[in-house]
């Protein structure tokens, strides 16, 4: 998706920032409406609830300890969301994001393609557990209509992220393949200066990570020590490591654990602690191919350029 400056307005129908919110690009006909589940009755009274659209049910998968999303489409949004609200099999969600057209120009064909595209992108991004499973087969869509749908999806993607739900945003994007730990091939990001690719090495293990604006992302295929220092077990890093093992993001392979997907950590040290199995200073442990530490690459560079005061 092309990044460019955009203006987004958010309308509060009831004046409550915690209630229903309506987001739209000022130059676009697509709207995304955020509906907290307890306020479903209010949405059913809105004319938008009778439109064709695509929707995203957002919540948490307690077993996997990850945010979850269910993506659907319908010709009558209010009716369909009300069915989900009453369905005991869909208890996980606590808010719905609904995408519609201000000009009522979305058709069922648009909606079916947007549903498929959304499931595909959410699975690719790996931030949320996608309750739908895989994306299934691509619906038959004429080339000209597919182009329209892709533009609509790009707008929805921006608005959904603006609402605080980065369902479609990869943790690390625009990737190139490079050799990873043990000769395995890893995909690492080649994003602009804001993102730095680095490695963390320990006894028999190696991890590749991207330092991003959100934190440190350890890439799928990286390896972490199987044993940990006893002092780390009761600490937050030790508990987080055990959580990753319990939910299957870290899987034992021989004498080390392998990351099964890209995993975001809030800090470089939180990430290196899990990899090395001990307390560590991530700013010093993560290094680029020339041996420069993350501290040199980001913090000292920021001070030198006057970014930090």
CSV table of C-alpha atoms in Angstrom, one decimal:
chain,number,residue,atom,x,y,z
A,1,UNK,CA,0.0,0.0,0.0
A,2,UNK,CA,1.4,3.4,-1.0
A,3,UNK,CA,2.1,5.7,2.0
A,4,UNK,CA,1.2,9.3,1.5
A,5,UNK,CA,-0.2,12.1,3.6
A,6,UNK,CA,-3.9,11.8,4.3
A,7,UNK,CA,-6.5,13.7,6.3
A,8,UNK,CA,-9.0,11.6,8.4
A,9,UNK,CA,-11.9,12.9,10.3
A,10,UNK,CA,-13.6,11.0,13.2
A,11,UNK,CA,-17.2,11.8,14.0
A,12,UNK,CA,-18.7,11.0,17.4
A,13,UNK,CA,-22.5,10.6,16.9
A,14,UNK,CA,-23.2,10.7,20.7
A,15,UNK,CA,-20.3,12.9,21.6
A,16,UNK,CA,-18.7,10.1,23.5
A,17,UNK,CA,-15.2,9.1,22.4
A,18,UNK,CA,-15.8,5.7,24.0
A,19,UNK,CA,-19.0,5.1,22.1
A,20,UNK,CA,-19.7,4.7,18.4
A,21,UNK,CA,-17.1,6.4,16.2
A,22,UNK,CA,-17.2,7.0,12.5
A,23,UNK,CA,-13.9,7.4,10.6
A,24,UNK,CA,-13.5,8.6,7.0
A,25,UNK,CA,-10.9,10.1,4.7
A,26,UNK,CA,-12.0,13.6,3.8
A,27,UNK,CA,-11.6,12.9,0.0
A,28,UNK,CA,-13.2,9.4,0.0
A,29,UNK,CA,-16.6,7.8,0.0
A,30,UNK,CA,-15.7,4.9,2.3
A,31,UNK,CA,-16.5,5.0,6.0
A,32,UNK,CA,-15.6,2.7,8.8
A,33,UNK,CA,-17.9,2.7,11.9
A,34,UNK,CA,-16.6,1.3,15.2
A,35,UNK,CA,-19.4,-0.2,17.3
A,36,UNK,CA,-18.7,-1.3,20.9
A,37,UNK,CA,-20.7,-4.5,21.4
A,38,UNK,CA,-22.8,-3.1,24.3
A,39,UNK,CA,-24.0,-0.3,21.9
A,40,UNK,CA,-25.2,-2.7,19.2
A,41,UNK,CA,-28.8,-1.5,19.7
A,42,UNK,CA,-27.7,2.1,18.9
A,43,UNK,CA,-26.1,1.0,15.6
A,44,UNK,CA,-29.2,-0.9,14.6
A,45,UNK,CA,-31.1,2.4,14.7
A,46,UNK,CA,-28.6,4.1,12.3
A,47,UNK,CA,-29.5,4.0,8.6
A,48,UNK,CA,-26.0,2.7,7.9
A,49,UNK,CA,-27.0,-0.6,9.5
A,50,UNK,CA,-29.2,-1.4,6.5
A,51,UNK,CA,-26.4,-1.2,4.0
A,52,UNK,CA,-24.2,-3.7,2.1
A,53,UNK,CA,-20.8,-3.8,3.7
A,54,UNK,CA,-17.9,-5.7,5.2
A,55,UNK,CA,-17.3,-6.1,8.9
A,56,UNK,CA,-14.6,-7.0,11.3
A,57,UNK,CA,-15.4,-8.5,14.8
A,58,UNK,CA,-12.5,-7.7,17.1
A,59,UNK,CA,-11.7,-9.3,20.5
A,60,UNK,CA,-9.2,-11.6,22.2
A,61,UNK,CA,-8.5,-15.3,21.9
A,62,UNK,CA,-7.9,-16.2,25.5
A,63,UNK,CA,-6.3,-19.5,24.8
A,64,UNK,CA,-3.7,-18.1,22.4
A,65,UNK,CA,-3.5,-14.8,24.4
A,66,UNK,CA,-3.6,-12.8,21.2
A,67,UNK,CA,-6.1,-10.4,19.6
A,68,UNK,CA,-8.5,-12.1,17.3
A,69,UNK,CA,-10.7,-11.0,14.3
A,70,UNK,CA,-13.6,-12.5,12.4
A,71,UNK,CA,-14.1,-11.0,8.9
A,72,UNK,CA,-17.5,-11.1,7.1
A,73,UNK,CA,-19.7,-9.5,4.5
A,74,UNK,CA,-23.4,-9.0,4.2
A,75,UNK,CA,-26.2,-7.2,2.4
A,76,UNK,CA,-27.8,-6.1,5.7
A,77,UNK,CA,-25.2,-5.2,8.3
A,78,UNK,CA,-27.5,-4.6,11.2
A,79,UNK,CA,-29.2,-7.9,10.8
A,80,UNK,CA,-26.0,-9.9,10.5
A,81,UNK,CA,-24.2,-8.2,13.4
A,82,UNK,CA,-27.3,-8.8,15.6
A,83,UNK,CA,-27.1,-12.5,14.7
A,84,UNK,CA,-23.4,-12.5,15.7
A,85,UNK,CA,-24.3,-10.7,19.0
A,86,UNK,CA,-26.7,-13.5,19.9
A,87,UNK,CA,-24.5,-16.3,18.7
A,88,UNK,CA,-22.8,-18.2,21.6
A,89,UNK,CA,-20.1,-19.4,19.2
A,90,UNK,CA,-19.0,-15.8,18.7
A,91,UNK,CA,-18.4,-14.7,22.2
A,92,UNK,CA,-14.8,-13.5,21.7
A,93,UNK,CA,-15.5,-10.1,20.2
A,94,UNK,CA,-16.1,-6.9,22.0
A,95,UNK,CA,-16.4,-4.4,19.1
A,96,UNK,CA,-17.2,-4.4,15.4
A,97,UNK,CA,-15.7,-2.3,12.7
A,98,UNK,CA,-18.1,-1.8,9.8
A,99,UNK,CA,-17.1,-0.6,6.3
A,100,UNK,CA,-19.7,1.0,4.1
A,101,UNK,CA,-20.0,3.4,1.2
A,102,UNK,CA,-21.4,6.9,1.7
A,103,UNK,CA,-22.9,6.7,-1.8
A,104,UNK,CA,-24.4,3.2,-1.3
A,105,UNK,CA,-22.2,2.1,-4.1
A,106,UNK,CA,-20.9,-1.2,-2.6
A,107,UNK,CA,-22.5,-4.3,-4.1
A,108,UNK,CA,-22.4,-7.9,-2.9
A,109,UNK,CA,-19.6,-8.5,-5.4
A,110,UNK,CA,-17.5,-5.7,-3.8
A,111,UNK,CA,-18.3,-7.1,-0.3
A,112,UNK,CA,-17.3,-10.7,-1.2
A,113,UNK,CA,-14.0,-9.6,-2.7
A,114,UNK,CA,-13.3,-7.3,0.3
A,115,UNK,CA,-14.0,-10.2,2.7
A,116,UNK,CA,-11.6,-12.5,0.8
A,117,UNK,CA,-9.0,-9.8,0.5
A,118,UNK,CA,-9.3,-8.9,4.2
A,119,UNK,CA,-8.9,-12.5,5.4
A,120,UNK,CA,-5.9,-13.0,3.1
A,121,UNK,CA,-4.1,-9.8,4.4
A,122,UNK,CA,-4.9,-10.5,8.0
A,123,UNK,CA,-3.4,-14.0,7.8
A,124,UNK,CA,-0.4,-12.5,6.1
A,125,UNK,CA,0.1,-9.8,8.7
A,126,UNK,CA,-0.1,-12.4,11.5
A,127,UNK,CA,-0.9,-9.8,14.2
A,128,UNK,CA,-4.4,-11.1,14.9
A,129,UNK,CA,-5.7,-14.7,15.1
A,130,UNK,CA,-8.1,-14.9,12.1
A,131,UNK,CA,-11.2,-16.8,13.3
A,132,UNK,CA,-12.2,-17.5,9.6
A,133,UNK,CA,-9.1,-19.7,9.0
A,134,UNK,CA,-7.7,-19.3,5.5
A,135,UNK,CA,-9.0,-17.0,2.8
A,136,UNK,CA,-10.5,-19.7,0.7
A,137,UNK,CA,-10.9,-19.2,-3.1
A,138,UNK,CA,-10.7,-15.8,-4.6
A,139,UNK,CA,-14.2,-14.8,-5.8
A,140,UNK,CA,-14.7,-14.2,-9.5
A,141,UNK,CA,-14.3,-10.4,-10.0
A,142,UNK,CA,-13.9,-8.5,-13.3
A,143,UNK,CA,-10.5,-6.8,-13.7
A,144,UNK,CA,-12.0,-3.3,-13.5
A,145,UNK,CA,-14.1,-4.1,-10.4
A,146,UNK,CA,-11.1,-5.7,-8.7
A,147,UNK,CA,-9.1,-2.5,-9.2
A,148,UNK,CA,-11.9,-0.6,-7.5
A,149,UNK,CA,-12.0,-3.1,-4.7
A,150,UNK,CA,-8.3,-2.9,-4.1
A,151,UNK,CA,-8.6,0.9,-3.8
A,152,UNK,CA,-11.5,0.5,-1.4
A,153,UNK,CA,-9.5,-2.0,0.7
A,154,UNK,CA,-6.5,0.3,0.9
A,155,UNK,CA,-8.9,2.9,2.4
A,156,UNK,CA,-10.4,0.4,4.8
A,157,UNK,CA,-7.0,-0.7,5.9
A,158,UNK,CA,-5.9,2.9,6.7
A,159,UNK,CA,-9.2,3.6,8.6
A,160,UNK,CA,-9.1,0.4,10.6
A,161,UNK,CA,-5.5,1.0,11.7
A,162,UNK,CA,-6.5,4.6,12.6
A,163,UNK,CA,-9.2,3.1,14.9
A,164,UNK,CA,-6.4,1.4,16.8
A,165,UNK,CA,-6.7,-2.0,15.1
A,166,UNK,CA,-3.7,-2.7,12.9
A,167,UNK,CA,-5.3,-6.0,11.6
A,168,UNK,CA,-3.7,-5.7,8.2
A,169,UNK,CA,-0.4,-4.2,9.0
A,170,UNK,CA,2.6,-6.6,8.9
A,171,UNK,CA,5.1,-6.3,11.8
A,172,UNK,CA,7.8,-5.9,9.2
A,173,UNK,CA,7.2,-5.2,5.6
A,174,UNK,CA,9.0,-5.0,2.2
A,175,UNK,CA,11.2,-8.0,2.8
A,176,UNK,CA,14.3,-9.5,1.3
A,177,UNK,CA,15.5,-13.0,1.9
A,178,UNK,CA,18.8,-13.5,3.8
A,179,UNK,CA,20.6,-16.4,5.5
A,180,UNK,CA,19.3,-16.8,9.1
A,181,UNK,CA,20.4,-18.9,12.1
A,182,UNK,CA,21.7,-22.3,11.1
A,183,UNK,CA,21.7,-21.5,7.4
A,184,UNK,CA,17.9,-21.2,7.3
A,185,UNK,CA,16.5,-18.6,5.0
A,186,UNK,CA,14.7,-15.7,6.7
A,187,UNK,CA,12.8,-12.8,5.3
A,188,UNK,CA,14.0,-9.5,6.8
A,189,UNK,CA,12.7,-6.0,6.2
A,190,UNK,CA,14.2,-3.4,4.0
A,191,UNK,CA,12.1,-0.5,5.2
A,192,UNK,CA,13.4,3.1,5.4
A,193,UNK,CA,15.6,4.5,8.1
A,194,UNK,CA,13.0,4.1,10.8
A,195,UNK,CA,13.4,0.3,10.7
A,196,UNK,CA,16.8,-1.4,11.4
A,197,UNK,CA,17.5,-5.2,10.9
A,198,UNK,CA,19.8,-6.7,13.6
A,199,UNK,CA,20.9,-10.0,15.1
A,200,UNK,CA,21.2,-11.3,18.6
A,201,UNK,CA,23.6,-14.3,19.1
A,202,UNK,CA,24.2,-16.5,22.1
A,203,UNK,CA,25.5,-20.0,22.9
A,204,UNK,CA,24.1,-22.1,20.0
A,205,UNK,CA,21.3,-19.7,19.1
A,206,UNK,CA,20.8,-16.7,16.9
A,207,UNK,CA,17.8,-14.5,16.2
A,208,UNK,CA,17.1,-11.9,13.5
A,209,UNK,CA,15.1,-8.9,14.4
A,210,UNK,CA,13.7,-5.6,13.1
A,211,UNK,CA,13.7,-2.6,15.4
A,212,UNK,CA,10.6,-0.7,14.4
A,213,UNK,CA,8.5,2.2,15.6
A,214,UNK,CA,6.5,-0.3,17.6
A,215,UNK,CA,9.4,-2.1,19.3
A,216,UNK,CA,11.6,-5.1,18.5
A,217,UNK,CA,10.2,-7.8,16.1
A,218,UNK,CA,11.9,-11.2,16.2
A,219,UNK,CA,11.4,-12.9,12.9
A,220,UNK,CA,10.0,-16.3,12.3
A,221,UNK,CA,12.7,-19.0,12.2
A,222,UNK,CA,14.9,-17.3,14.8
A,223,UNK,CA,16.2,-19.5,17.6
A,224,UNK,CA,16.2,-19.0,21.4
A,225,UNK,CA,17.9,-21.0,24.2
A,226,UNK,CA,16.1,-24.0,25.5
A,227,UNK,CA,17.4,-23.4,29.1
A,228,UNK,CA,17.1,-20.2,31.1
A,229,UNK,CA,18.7,-18.7,34.1
A,230,UNK,CA,16.7,-19.5,37.3
A,231,UNK,CA,16.7,-15.8,38.2
A,232,UNK,CA,14.8,-15.0,35.0
A,233,UNK,CA,11.9,-17.5,35.5
A,234,UNK,CA,9.8,-15.3,37.9
A,235,UNK,CA,10.6,-12.1,36.0
A,236,UNK,CA,8.3,-10.6,33.3
A,237,UNK,CA,10.7,-11.8,30.5
A,238,UNK,CA,10.6,-15.3,31.9
A,239,UNK,CA,6.8,-15.3,32.2
A,240,UNK,CA,6.5,-13.9,28.6
A,241,UNK,CA,8.9,-16.6,27.3
A,242,UNK,CA,6.8,-19.3,29.0
A,243,UNK,CA,3.6,-17.8,27.5
A,244,UNK,CA,5.2,-17.9,24.0
A,245,UNK,CA,6.0,-21.6,24.6
A,246,UNK,CA,2.5,-22.4,25.9
A,247,UNK,CA,0.7,-20.8,22.9
A,248,UNK,CA,3.0,-22.4,20.4
A,249,UNK,CA,4.9,-19.3,19.2
A,250,UNK,CA,8.1,-20.9,20.5
A,251,UNK,CA,8.5,-24.6,19.6
A,252,UNK,CA,11.3,-26.9,20.8
A,253,UNK,CA,13.6,-28.1,18.0
A,254,UNK,CA,16.6,-30.1,19.2
A,255,UNK,CA,18.5,-28.0,21.8
A,256,UNK,CA,16.7,-24.7,21.1
A,257,UNK,CA,13.3,-23.1,20.6
A,258,UNK,CA,12.3,-21.8,17.1
A,259,UNK,CA,10.0,-18.8,16.6
A,260,UNK,CA,7.0,-20.0,14.6
A,261,UNK,CA,5.9,-16.5,13.6
A,262,UNK,CA,7.1,-12.9,13.8
A,263,UNK,CA,6.7,-11.8,17.4
A,264,UNK,CA,6.6,-8.2,18.6
A,265,UNK,CA,8.4,-7.2,21.9
A,266,UNK,CA,8.0,-3.8,23.6
A,267,UNK,CA,11.7,-3.3,24.0
A,268,UNK,CA,15.1,-4.6,22.6
A,269,UNK,CA,15.9,-6.0,26.1
A,270,UNK,CA,12.6,-7.9,26.4
A,271,UNK,CA,13.4,-9.6,23.1
A,272,UNK,CA,17.0,-10.4,23.8
A,273,UNK,CA,16.1,-11.8,27.3
A,274,UNK,CA,13.9,-14.4,25.6
A,275,UNK,CA,16.5,-15.3,23.0
A,276,UNK,CA,19.4,-15.6,25.5
A,277,UNK,CA,17.5,-17.0,28.4
A,278,UNK,CA,18.9,-14.4,30.8
A,279,UNK,CA,18.7,-10.8,31.7
A,280,UNK,CA,20.4,-8.7,29.1
A,281,UNK,CA,20.8,-5.2,27.7
A,282,UNK,CA,19.1,-5.4,24.3
A,283,UNK,CA,20.6,-2.2,23.1
A,284,UNK,CA,24.0,-3.8,23.3
A,285,UNK,CA,23.1,-7.4,22.3
A,286,UNK,CA,21.4,-6.6,19.0
A,287,UNK,CA,23.9,-5.8,16.3
A,288,UNK,CA,23.9,-5.2,12.6
A,289,UNK,CA,26.1,-7.1,10.1
A,290,UNK,CA,29.1,-4.8,10.7
A,291,UNK,CA,29.0,-5.3,14.5
A,292,UNK,CA,27.4,-2.0,15.4
A,293,UNK,CA,25.1,-2.2,18.4
A,294,UNK,CA,21.5,-1.1,18.3
A,295,UNK,CA,22.5,1.6,20.7
A,296,UNK,CA,25.0,3.0,18.2
A,297,UNK,CA,22.5,2.6,15.3
A,298,UNK,CA,19.6,4.3,16.9
A,299,UNK,CA,20.1,6.0,20.3
A,300,UNK,CA,23.6,7.5,19.7
A,301,UNK,CA,22.7,8.4,16.2
A,302,UNK,CA,19.6,10.2,17.4
A,303,UNK,CA,21.6,12.2,19.9
A,304,UNK,CA,24.2,13.1,17.3
A,305,UNK,CA,21.6,14.4,14.9
A,306,UNK,CA,19.8,16.4,17.7
A,307,UNK,CA,16.7,14.3,17.8
A,308,UNK,CA,17.1,13.6,21.5
A,309,UNK,CA,17.4,16.5,23.9
